[in-house]
Coordinates of C-alpha atoms in Angstrom, one line a residue:
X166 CA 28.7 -277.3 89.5
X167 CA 27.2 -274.6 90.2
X168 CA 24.3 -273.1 87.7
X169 CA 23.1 -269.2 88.4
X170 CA 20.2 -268.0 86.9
X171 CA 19.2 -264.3 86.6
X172 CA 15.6 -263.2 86.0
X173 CA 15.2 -261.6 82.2
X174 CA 15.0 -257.4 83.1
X175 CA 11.5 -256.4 81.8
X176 CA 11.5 -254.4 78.3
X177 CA 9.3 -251.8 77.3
X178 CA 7.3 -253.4 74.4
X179 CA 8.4 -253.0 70.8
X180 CA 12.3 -252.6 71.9
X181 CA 13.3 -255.1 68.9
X182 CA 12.3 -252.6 66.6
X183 CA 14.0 -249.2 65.7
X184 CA 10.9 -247.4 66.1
X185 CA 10.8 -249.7 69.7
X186 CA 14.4 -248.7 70.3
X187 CA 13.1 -244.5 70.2
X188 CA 10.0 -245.0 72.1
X189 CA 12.6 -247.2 75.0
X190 CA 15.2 -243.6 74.6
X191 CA 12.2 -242.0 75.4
X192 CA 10.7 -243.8 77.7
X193 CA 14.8 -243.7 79.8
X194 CA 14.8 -240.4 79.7
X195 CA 11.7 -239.4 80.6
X196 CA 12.0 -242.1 83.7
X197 CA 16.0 -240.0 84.2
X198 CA 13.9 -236.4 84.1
X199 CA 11.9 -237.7 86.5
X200 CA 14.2 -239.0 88.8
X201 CA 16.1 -235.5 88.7
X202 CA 12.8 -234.2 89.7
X203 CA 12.3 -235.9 92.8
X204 CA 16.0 -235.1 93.8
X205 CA 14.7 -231.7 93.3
X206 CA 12.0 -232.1 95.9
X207 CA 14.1 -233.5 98.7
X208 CA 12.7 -237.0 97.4
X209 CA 14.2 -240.4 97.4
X210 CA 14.6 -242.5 94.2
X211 CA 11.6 -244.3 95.5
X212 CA 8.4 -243.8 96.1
X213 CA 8.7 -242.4 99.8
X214 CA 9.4 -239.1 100.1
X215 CA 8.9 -236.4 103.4
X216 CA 5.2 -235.5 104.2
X217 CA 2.6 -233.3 102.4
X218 CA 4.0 -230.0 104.0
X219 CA 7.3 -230.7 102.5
X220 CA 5.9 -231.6 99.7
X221 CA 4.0 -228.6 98.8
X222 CA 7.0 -226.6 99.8
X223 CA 9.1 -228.4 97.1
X224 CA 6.7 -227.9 94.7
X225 CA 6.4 -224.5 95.2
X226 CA 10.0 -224.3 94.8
X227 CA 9.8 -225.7 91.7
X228 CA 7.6 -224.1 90.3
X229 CA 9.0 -220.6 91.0
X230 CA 12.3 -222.1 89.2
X231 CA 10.6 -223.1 86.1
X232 CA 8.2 -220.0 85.4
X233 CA 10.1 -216.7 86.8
X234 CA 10.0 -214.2 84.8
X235 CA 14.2 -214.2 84.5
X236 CA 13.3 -217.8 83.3
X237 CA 11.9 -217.3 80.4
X238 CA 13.6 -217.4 77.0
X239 CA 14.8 -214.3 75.3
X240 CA 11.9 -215.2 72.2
X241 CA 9.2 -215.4 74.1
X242 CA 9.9 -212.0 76.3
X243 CA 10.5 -210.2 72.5
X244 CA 7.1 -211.8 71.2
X245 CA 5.4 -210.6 74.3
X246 CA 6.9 -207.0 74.0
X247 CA 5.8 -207.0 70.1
X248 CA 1.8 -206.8 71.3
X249 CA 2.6 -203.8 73.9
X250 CA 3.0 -199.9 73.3
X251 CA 6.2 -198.3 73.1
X252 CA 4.9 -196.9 77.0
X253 CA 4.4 -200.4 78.1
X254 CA 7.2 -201.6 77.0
X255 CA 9.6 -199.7 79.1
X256 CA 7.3 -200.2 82.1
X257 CA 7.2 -204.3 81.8
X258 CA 11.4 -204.1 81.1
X259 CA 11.3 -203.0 84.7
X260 CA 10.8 -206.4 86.2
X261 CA 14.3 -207.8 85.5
X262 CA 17.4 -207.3 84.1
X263 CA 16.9 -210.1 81.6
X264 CA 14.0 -208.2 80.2
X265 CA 15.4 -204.8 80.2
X266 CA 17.8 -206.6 78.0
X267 CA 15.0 -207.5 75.5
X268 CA 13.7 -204.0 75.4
X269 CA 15.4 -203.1 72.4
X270 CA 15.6 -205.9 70.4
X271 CA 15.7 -204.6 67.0
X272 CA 12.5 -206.2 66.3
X273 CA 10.8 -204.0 68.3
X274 CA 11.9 -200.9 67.1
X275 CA 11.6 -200.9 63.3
X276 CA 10.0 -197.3 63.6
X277 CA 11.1 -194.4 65.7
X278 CA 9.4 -191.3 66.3
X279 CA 10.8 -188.5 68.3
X280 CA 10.0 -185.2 69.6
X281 CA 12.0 -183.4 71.0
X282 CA 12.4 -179.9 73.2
X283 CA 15.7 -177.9 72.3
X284 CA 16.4 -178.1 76.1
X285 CA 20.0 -179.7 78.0
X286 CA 17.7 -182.2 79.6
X287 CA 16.5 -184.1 76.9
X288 CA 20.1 -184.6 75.7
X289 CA 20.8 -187.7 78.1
X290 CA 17.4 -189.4 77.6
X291 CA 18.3 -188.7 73.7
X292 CA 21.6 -189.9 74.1
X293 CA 20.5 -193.4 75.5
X294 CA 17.7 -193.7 72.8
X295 CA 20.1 -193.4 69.6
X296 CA 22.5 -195.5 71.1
X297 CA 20.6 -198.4 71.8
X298 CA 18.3 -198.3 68.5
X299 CA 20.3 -195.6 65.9
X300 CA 22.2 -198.1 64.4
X301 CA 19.5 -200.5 63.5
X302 CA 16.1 -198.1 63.4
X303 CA 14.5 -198.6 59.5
X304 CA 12.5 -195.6 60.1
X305 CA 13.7 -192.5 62.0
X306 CA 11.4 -189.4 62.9
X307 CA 13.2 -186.4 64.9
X308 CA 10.8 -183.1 65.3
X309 CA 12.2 -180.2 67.4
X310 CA 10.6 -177.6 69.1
X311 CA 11.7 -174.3 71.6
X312 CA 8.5 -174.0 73.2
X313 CA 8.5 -171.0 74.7
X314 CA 12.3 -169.9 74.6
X315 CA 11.7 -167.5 72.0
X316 CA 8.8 -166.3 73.1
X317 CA 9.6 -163.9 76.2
X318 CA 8.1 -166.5 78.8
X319 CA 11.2 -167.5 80.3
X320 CA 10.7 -166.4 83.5
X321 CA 13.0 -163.0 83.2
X322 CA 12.4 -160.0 84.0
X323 CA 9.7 -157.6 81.7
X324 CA 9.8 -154.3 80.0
X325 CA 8.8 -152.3 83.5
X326 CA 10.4 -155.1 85.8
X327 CA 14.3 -153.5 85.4
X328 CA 16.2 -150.6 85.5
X329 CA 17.3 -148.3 87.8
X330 CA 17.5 -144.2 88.5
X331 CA 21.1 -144.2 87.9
X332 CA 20.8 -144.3 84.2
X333 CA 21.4 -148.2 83.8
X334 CA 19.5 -149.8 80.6
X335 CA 16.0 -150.0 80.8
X336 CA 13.4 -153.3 81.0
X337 CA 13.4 -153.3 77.2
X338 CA 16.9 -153.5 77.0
X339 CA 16.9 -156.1 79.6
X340 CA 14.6 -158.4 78.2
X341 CA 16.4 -157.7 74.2
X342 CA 19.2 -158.7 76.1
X343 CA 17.9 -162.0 77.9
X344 CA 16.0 -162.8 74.8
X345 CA 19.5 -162.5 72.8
X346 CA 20.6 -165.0 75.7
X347 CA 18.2 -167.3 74.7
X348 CA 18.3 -167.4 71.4
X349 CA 22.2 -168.6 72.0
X350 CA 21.1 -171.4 74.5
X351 CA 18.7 -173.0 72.1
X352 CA 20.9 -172.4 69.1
X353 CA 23.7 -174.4 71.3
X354 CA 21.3 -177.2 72.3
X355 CA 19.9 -177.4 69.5
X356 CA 23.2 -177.9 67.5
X357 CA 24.7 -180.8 70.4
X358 CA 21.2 -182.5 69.6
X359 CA 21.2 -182.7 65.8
X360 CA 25.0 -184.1 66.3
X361 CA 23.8 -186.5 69.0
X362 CA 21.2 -187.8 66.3
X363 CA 23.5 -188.5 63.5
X364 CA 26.8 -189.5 65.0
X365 CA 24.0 -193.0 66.2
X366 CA 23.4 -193.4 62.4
X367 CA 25.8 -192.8 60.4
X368 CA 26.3 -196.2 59.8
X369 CA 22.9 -197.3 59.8
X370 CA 22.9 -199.1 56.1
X371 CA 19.2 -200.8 57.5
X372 CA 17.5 -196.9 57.3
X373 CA 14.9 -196.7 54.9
X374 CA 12.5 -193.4 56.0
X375 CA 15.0 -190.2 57.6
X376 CA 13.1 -187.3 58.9
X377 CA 14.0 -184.2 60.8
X378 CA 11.9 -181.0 61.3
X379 CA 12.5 -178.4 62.9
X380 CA 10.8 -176.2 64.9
X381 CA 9.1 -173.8 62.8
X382 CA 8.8 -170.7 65.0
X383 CA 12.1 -169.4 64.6
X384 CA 11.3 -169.4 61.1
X385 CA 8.3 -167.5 62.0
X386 CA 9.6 -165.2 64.6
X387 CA 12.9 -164.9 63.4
X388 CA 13.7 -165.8 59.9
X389 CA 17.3 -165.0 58.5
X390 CA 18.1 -163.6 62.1
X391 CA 18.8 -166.8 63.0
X392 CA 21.7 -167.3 61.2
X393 CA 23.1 -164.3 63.2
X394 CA 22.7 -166.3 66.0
X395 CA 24.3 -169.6 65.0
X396 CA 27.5 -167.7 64.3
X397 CA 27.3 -166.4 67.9
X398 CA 26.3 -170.5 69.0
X399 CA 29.4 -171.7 66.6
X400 CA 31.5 -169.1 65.5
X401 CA 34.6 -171.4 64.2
X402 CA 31.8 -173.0 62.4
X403 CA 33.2 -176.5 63.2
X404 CA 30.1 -178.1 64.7
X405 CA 28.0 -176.7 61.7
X406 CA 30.6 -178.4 59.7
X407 CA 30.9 -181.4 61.7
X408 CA 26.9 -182.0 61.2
X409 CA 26.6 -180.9 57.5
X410 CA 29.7 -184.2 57.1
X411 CA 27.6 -186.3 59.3
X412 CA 24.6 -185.9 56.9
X413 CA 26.3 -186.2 53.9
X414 CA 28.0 -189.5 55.3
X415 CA 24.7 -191.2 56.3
X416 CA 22.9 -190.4 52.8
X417 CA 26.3 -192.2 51.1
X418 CA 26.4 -194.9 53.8
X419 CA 22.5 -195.6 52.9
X420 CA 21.6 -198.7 51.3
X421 CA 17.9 -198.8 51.2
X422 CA 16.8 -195.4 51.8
X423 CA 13.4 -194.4 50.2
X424 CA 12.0 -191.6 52.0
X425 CA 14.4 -188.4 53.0
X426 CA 12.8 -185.3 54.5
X427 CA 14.7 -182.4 56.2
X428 CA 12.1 -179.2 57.1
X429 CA 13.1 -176.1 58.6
X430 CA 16.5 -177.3 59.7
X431 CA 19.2 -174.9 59.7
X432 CA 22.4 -175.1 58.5
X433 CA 22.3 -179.1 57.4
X434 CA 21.2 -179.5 54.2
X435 CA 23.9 -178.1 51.7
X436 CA 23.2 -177.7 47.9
X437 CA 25.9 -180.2 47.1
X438 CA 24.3 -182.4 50.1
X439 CA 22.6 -184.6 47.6
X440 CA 25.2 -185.4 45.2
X441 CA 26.6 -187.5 48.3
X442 CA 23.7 -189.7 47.4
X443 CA 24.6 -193.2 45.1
X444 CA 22.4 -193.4 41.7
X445 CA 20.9 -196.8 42.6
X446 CA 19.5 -194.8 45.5
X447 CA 18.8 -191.6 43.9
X448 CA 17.0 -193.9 41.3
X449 CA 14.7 -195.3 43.9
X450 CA 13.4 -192.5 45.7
X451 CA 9.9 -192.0 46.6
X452 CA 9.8 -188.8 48.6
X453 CA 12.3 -186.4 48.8
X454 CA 11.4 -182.9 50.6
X455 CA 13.8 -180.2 51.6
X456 CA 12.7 -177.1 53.0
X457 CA 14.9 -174.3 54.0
X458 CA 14.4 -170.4 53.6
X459 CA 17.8 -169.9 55.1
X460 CA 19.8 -171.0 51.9
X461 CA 21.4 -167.2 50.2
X462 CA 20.7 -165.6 47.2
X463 CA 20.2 -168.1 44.0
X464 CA 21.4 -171.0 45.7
X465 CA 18.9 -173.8 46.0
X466 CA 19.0 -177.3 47.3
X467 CA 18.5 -179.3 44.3
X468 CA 18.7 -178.3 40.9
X469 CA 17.2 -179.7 37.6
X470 CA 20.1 -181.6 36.5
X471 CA 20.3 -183.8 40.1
X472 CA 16.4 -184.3 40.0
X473 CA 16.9 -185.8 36.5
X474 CA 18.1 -188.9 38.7
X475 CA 15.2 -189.3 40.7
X476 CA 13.4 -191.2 38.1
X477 CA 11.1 -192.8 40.8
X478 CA 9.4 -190.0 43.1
X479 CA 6.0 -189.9 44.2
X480 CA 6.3 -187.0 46.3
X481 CA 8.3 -183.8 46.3
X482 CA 8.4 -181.2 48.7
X483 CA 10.3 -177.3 47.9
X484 CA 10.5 -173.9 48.5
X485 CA 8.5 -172.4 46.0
X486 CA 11.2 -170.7 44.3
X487 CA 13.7 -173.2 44.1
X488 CA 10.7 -175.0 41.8
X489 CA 11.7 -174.1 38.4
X490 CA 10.2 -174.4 35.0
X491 CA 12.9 -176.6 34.3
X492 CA 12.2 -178.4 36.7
X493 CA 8.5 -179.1 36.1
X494 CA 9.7 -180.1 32.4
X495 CA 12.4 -182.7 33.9
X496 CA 9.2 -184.4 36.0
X497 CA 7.4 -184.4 32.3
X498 CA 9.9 -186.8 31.0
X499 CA 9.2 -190.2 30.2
X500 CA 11.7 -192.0 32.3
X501 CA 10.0 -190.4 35.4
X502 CA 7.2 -192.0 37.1
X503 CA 4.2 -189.7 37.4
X504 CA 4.4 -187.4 40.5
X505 CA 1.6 -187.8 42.6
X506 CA 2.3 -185.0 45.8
X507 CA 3.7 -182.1 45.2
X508 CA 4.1 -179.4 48.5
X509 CA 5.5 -176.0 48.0
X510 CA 6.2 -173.7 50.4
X511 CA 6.4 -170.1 49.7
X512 CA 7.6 -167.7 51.6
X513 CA 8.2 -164.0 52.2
X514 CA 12.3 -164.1 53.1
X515 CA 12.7 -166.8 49.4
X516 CA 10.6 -164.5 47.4
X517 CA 12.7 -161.2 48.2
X518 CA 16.0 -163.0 48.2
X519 CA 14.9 -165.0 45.2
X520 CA 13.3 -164.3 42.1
X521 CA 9.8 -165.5 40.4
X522 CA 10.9 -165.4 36.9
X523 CA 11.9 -169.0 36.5
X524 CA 8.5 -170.2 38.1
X525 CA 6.7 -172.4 35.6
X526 CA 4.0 -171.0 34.2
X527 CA 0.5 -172.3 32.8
X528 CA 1.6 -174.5 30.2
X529 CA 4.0 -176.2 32.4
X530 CA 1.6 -176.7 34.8
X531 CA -0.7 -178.3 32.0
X532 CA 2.0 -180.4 31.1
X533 CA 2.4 -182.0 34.5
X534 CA -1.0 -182.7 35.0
X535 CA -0.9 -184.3 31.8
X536 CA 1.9 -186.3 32.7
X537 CA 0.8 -187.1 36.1
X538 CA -2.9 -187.2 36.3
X539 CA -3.2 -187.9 40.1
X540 CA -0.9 -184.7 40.8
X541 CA -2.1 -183.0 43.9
X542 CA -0.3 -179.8 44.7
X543 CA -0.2 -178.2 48.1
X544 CA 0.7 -175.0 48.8
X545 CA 1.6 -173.3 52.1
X546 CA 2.6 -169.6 52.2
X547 CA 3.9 -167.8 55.0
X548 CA 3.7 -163.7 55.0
X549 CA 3.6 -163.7 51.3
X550 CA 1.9 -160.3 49.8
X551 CA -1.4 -160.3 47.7
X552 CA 0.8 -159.5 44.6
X553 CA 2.8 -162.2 44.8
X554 CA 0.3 -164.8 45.4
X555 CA -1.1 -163.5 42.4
X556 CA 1.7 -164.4 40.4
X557 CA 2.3 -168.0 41.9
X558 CA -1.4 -169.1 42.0
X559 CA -1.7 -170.5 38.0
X560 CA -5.0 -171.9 37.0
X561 CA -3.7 -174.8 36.1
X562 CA -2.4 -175.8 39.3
X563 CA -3.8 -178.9 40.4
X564 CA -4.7 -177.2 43.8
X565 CA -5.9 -179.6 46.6
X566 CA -4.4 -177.9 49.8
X567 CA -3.4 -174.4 51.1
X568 CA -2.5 -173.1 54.2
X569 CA -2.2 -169.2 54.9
X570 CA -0.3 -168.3 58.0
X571 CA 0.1 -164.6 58.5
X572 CA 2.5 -162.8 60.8
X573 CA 3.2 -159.3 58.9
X574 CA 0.7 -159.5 55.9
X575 CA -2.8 -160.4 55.7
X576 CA -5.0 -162.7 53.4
X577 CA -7.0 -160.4 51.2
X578 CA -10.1 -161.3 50.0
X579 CA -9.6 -160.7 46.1
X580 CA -7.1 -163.9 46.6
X581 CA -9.7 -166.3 48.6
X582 CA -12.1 -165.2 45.7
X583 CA -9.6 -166.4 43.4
X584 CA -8.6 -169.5 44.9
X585 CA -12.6 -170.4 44.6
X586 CA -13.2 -169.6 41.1
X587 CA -10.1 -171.5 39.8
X588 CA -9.5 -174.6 42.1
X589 CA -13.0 -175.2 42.5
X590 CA -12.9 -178.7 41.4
X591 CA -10.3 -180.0 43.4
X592 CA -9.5 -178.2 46.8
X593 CA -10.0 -179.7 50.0
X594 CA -8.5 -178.3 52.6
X595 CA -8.5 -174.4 53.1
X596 CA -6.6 -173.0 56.3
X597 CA -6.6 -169.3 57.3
X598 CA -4.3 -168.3 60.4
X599 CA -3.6 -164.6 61.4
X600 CA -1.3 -163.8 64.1
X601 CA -1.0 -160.0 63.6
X602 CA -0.9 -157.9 65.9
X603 CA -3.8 -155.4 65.1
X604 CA -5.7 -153.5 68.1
X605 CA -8.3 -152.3 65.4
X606 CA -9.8 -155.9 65.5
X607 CA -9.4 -158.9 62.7
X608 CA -9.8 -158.2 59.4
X609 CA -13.0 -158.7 57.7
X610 CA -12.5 -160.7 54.4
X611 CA -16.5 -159.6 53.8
X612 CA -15.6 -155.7 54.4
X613 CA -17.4 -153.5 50.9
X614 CA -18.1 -156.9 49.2
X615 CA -22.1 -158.1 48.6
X616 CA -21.1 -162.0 49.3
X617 CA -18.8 -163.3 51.7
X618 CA -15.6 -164.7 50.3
X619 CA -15.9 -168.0 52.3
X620 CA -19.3 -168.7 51.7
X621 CA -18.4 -168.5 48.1
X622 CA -15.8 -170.6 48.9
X623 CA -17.6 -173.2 50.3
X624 CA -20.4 -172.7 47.6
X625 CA -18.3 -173.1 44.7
X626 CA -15.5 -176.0 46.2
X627 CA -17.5 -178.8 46.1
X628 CA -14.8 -181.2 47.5
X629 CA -14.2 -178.8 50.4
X630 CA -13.6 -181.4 53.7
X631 CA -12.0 -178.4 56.0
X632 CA -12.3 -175.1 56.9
X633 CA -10.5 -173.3 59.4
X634 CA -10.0 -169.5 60.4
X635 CA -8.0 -167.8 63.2
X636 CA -7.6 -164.3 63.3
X637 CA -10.1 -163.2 60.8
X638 CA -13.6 -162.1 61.3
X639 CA -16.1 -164.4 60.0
X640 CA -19.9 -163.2 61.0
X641 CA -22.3 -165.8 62.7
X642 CA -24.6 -166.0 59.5
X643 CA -21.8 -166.9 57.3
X644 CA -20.5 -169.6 59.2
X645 CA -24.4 -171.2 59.1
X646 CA -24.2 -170.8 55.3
X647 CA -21.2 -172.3 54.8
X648 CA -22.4 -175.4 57.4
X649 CA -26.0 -175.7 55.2
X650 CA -23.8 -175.8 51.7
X651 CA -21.2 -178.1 52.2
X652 CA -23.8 -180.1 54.9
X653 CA -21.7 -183.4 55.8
X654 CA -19.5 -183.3 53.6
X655 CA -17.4 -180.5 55.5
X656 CA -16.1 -182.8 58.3
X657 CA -14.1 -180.2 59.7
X658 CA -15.1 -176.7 60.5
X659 CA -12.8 -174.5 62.7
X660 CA -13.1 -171.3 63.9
X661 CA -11.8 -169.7 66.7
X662 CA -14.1 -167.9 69.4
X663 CA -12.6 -164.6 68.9
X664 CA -12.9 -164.6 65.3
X665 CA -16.8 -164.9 65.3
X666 CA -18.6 -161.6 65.2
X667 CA -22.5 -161.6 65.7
X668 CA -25.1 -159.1 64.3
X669 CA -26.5 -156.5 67.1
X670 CA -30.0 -158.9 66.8
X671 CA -28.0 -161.8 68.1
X672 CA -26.6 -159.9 70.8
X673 CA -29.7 -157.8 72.1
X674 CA -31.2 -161.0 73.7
X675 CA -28.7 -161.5 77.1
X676 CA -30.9 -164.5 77.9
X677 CA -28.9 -166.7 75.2
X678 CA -25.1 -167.3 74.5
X679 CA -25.3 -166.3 71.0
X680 CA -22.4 -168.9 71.0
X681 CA -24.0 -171.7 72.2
X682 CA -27.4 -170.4 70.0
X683 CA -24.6 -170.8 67.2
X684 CA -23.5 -174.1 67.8
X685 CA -27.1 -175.7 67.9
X686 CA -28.1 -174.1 64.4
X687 CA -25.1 -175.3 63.3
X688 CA -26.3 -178.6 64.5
X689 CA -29.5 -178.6 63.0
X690 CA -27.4 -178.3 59.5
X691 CA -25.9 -181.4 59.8
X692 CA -22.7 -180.1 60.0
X693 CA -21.3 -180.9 63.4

């Protein structure tokens, strides 16, 4: 009889016990990993292996396998790309195709912001964007600008620069004619562009902030001329048509949309463009601003009856004249939270196409603030006459901000006198921009007056934080009393170079800039 006896296999201790029989599972497959590993390395099961050079060159091997950057996991490349800048992020999605494909997680594109020139080339760069982030973006900015399309620079010919003796049209005629050209170019690209953006978001249900501005320059230069043009740019209107469906589809499609803003954009917003909107989300607007002078006659973009179901804004932004008494009384109602922006923009084209007599008047305005005791109201005015401003500018207005910007019509100073004297206790910010065209000089808000409008200004306004003039004259010694009023306080005072004018003292001495002898009094104020 034969009797075979077999040695007992040694156990890793604790193996009787579940918590043994884990730490053995363990222990098996860390012995299996490691096992792999030498295979790996050109190793044997053993411990023999090839010499240190081989070595070394196995490791390396390995270690390029395990920690490439196409290695690493999808989470950690998206965690890494949340800490860098938009710029950085397309540059480091560069190394690999793995991280290009983690570039637009949507994770890291919660907010967009875009600007945008109204020129063909952007159009594929746009094109990419919106389709790899439009239909997941919460928060979508889109500004547009023509640059200088509009403004004669574009390389053609000038008024002397064409014609010829045979009678042919002359440079003016040339350059109306190129101008006209493009005027239709931009319109065109401009058009393909605003489609491009909301064909990627019209079923974006995620969107919670929408804003488009255009560029507002061809309001400026322009005005109602432009919708000249876009008949030219469209004229079966189907585009136009196309885009005004598009918008009215995403504000029906929207789900959690708080914030809408649409400035100086032609022919998008509609008057019956908000009704497309659901109550739940009318309900819980915040903001809400439409601006467009290019709407005809008495038409208007929202009435009183659809801003009854905004129960919930915080900020409201309107032409001037589409801001009716009625209007003011419908934000006075007790279901409506208390309004705490208000921006009005008034201009020349809405106040001759439009009437003031439905403006509210003082008692409205004294109802509002009563209602909404945080109301701020800016106003910005465009080319709008002394008489008119007049009639707008109610004491009661709770007047923190305005903005003058003059192509046509100039600031007088009876009106920046008046601004002082009733908004003296809670305007801020005071901008003054002139951009006629006046080879007399700038005109002189001081001219047959003992004080200095802006020095009064700044001497009355105690909140006053800016100040800035272009294209009026302000004298040297005003612009050091109205540093030495307002002192620190002022933390921004701008005025262009050409708009200072010096007494004949200051200029007698040519040893000294007066500019520079400017700047350091100014300094010695405080001010700067």
């Amino acid at each position: 009889m034969l009797l075979f006896l077999s040695a007992p296999q040694p156990r890793p201790p604790g193996a009787r016990t579940r918590a043994g029989a884990a730490r053995v599972a363990r222990w098996r497959r860390q012995r299996l990993r490691l096992q792999q590993l030498r295979r790996l390395r050109g190793l044997p099961g053993g411990c023999g292996g090839p010499g240190a050079g081989g070595r070394r060159r196995g490791r390396m091997a390995l270690c390029g396998q395990a920690a490439g950057a196409a290695s690493l996991p999808s989470e950690l490349i998206v965690h890494i790309f949340s800490f860098l800048p938009a710029p950085d992020r397309l540059r480091a999605s560069a190394s690999c195709s793995h991280w290009r494909e983690c570039l637009f997680y949507p994770a890291l594109w919660p907010q967009l912001r875009i600007c945008l020139r109204v020129s063909p080339a952007e159009q594929p760069r746009l094109e990419f964007l919106m389709r790899k982030c439009g239909w997941f973006v919460r928060e979508l900015r889109v500004e547009f600008a023509a640059e200088n399309y509009l403004s004669g620079g574009g390389g053609g010919p000038g008024p002397g620069d064409a014609g010829d003796a045979d009678g042919g049209p002359g440079g003016e005629d040339v350059e109306a004619l190129q101008l006209s050209t493009r005027w239709l170019e931009v319109l065109r690209t401009y058009l393909e562009l605003v489609l491009c953006v909301l064909v990627s978001i019209r079923n974006n249900r995620n969107l919670q902030k929408f804003s488009l501005f255009g560029d507002i320059s061809i309001l400026h230069q322009q005005g109602s001329l432009s919708n000249t043009y876009l008949s030219k740019a469209d004229p079966d209107g189907k585009t136009i048509k196309q885009i005004q469906q598009l918008f009215e589809e995403i504000l029906s499609n929207s789900r959690q949309l708080k914030w809408l803003s649409c400035g100086f954009m032609l022919e998008i917003v509609t008057p019956t463009s908000l009704s497309s909107l659901s109550n739940s989300i009318a309900n819980t607007m915040e903001h809400l601003s439409l601006l467009d002078n290019n709407i005809p006659g008495n038409s208007t973009l929202i009435t009183a009856v659809e801003l009854e179901r905004f129960v919930n804004l915080r900020s409201l932004a309107l032409d001037f004249c589409d801001f009716t008494a009625e209007m003011a009384r419908v934000l006075t109602d007790s279901n409506h939270v208390p309004l705490q922006r208000l921006s009005l923009l008034v201009h020349n084209v809405s106040v001759m196409h439009k009437s003031l007599d439905n403006m509210p008047n003082d008692e409205h305005w004294k109802a509002l603030s009563r209602k909404s005791t945080s109301l701020r109201v800016y106003v910005m005015a465009f080319d709008v006459k002394s008489e008119d401003m007049l009639k707008i500018l109610k004491p009661s207005i709770p007047l923190e901000r305005i903005h003058f910007d003059s192509y046509i019509t100039c600031v007088s100073g009876a009106i920046v006198d008046l601004i002082s004297r009733q908004y003296d206790k809670f305007l801020t910010h005071f901008i003054l921009m002139n951009d006629v065209i006046d080879m007399s000089g700038f005109p002189d808000l001081s001219d047959n007056r003992n004080e200095d409008p802006l020095v009064l200004l700044a001497w009355r306004c105690t909140k006053l934080s800016l100040l800035a003039v272009h294209g009026y004259t302000v004298w040297a010694h005003n612009l050091i009393a109205i540093a030495r009023l307002r002192g620190s306080d002022l933390k921004v005072l701008e005025v262009t170079e050409e708009s200072i004018d010096f007494d004949q003292g200051e200029l007698a001495d040519q040893d000294v800039d007066p500019v520079h002898n400017l700047i350091e009094q100014m300094n010695q104020t405080g001010s700067l």
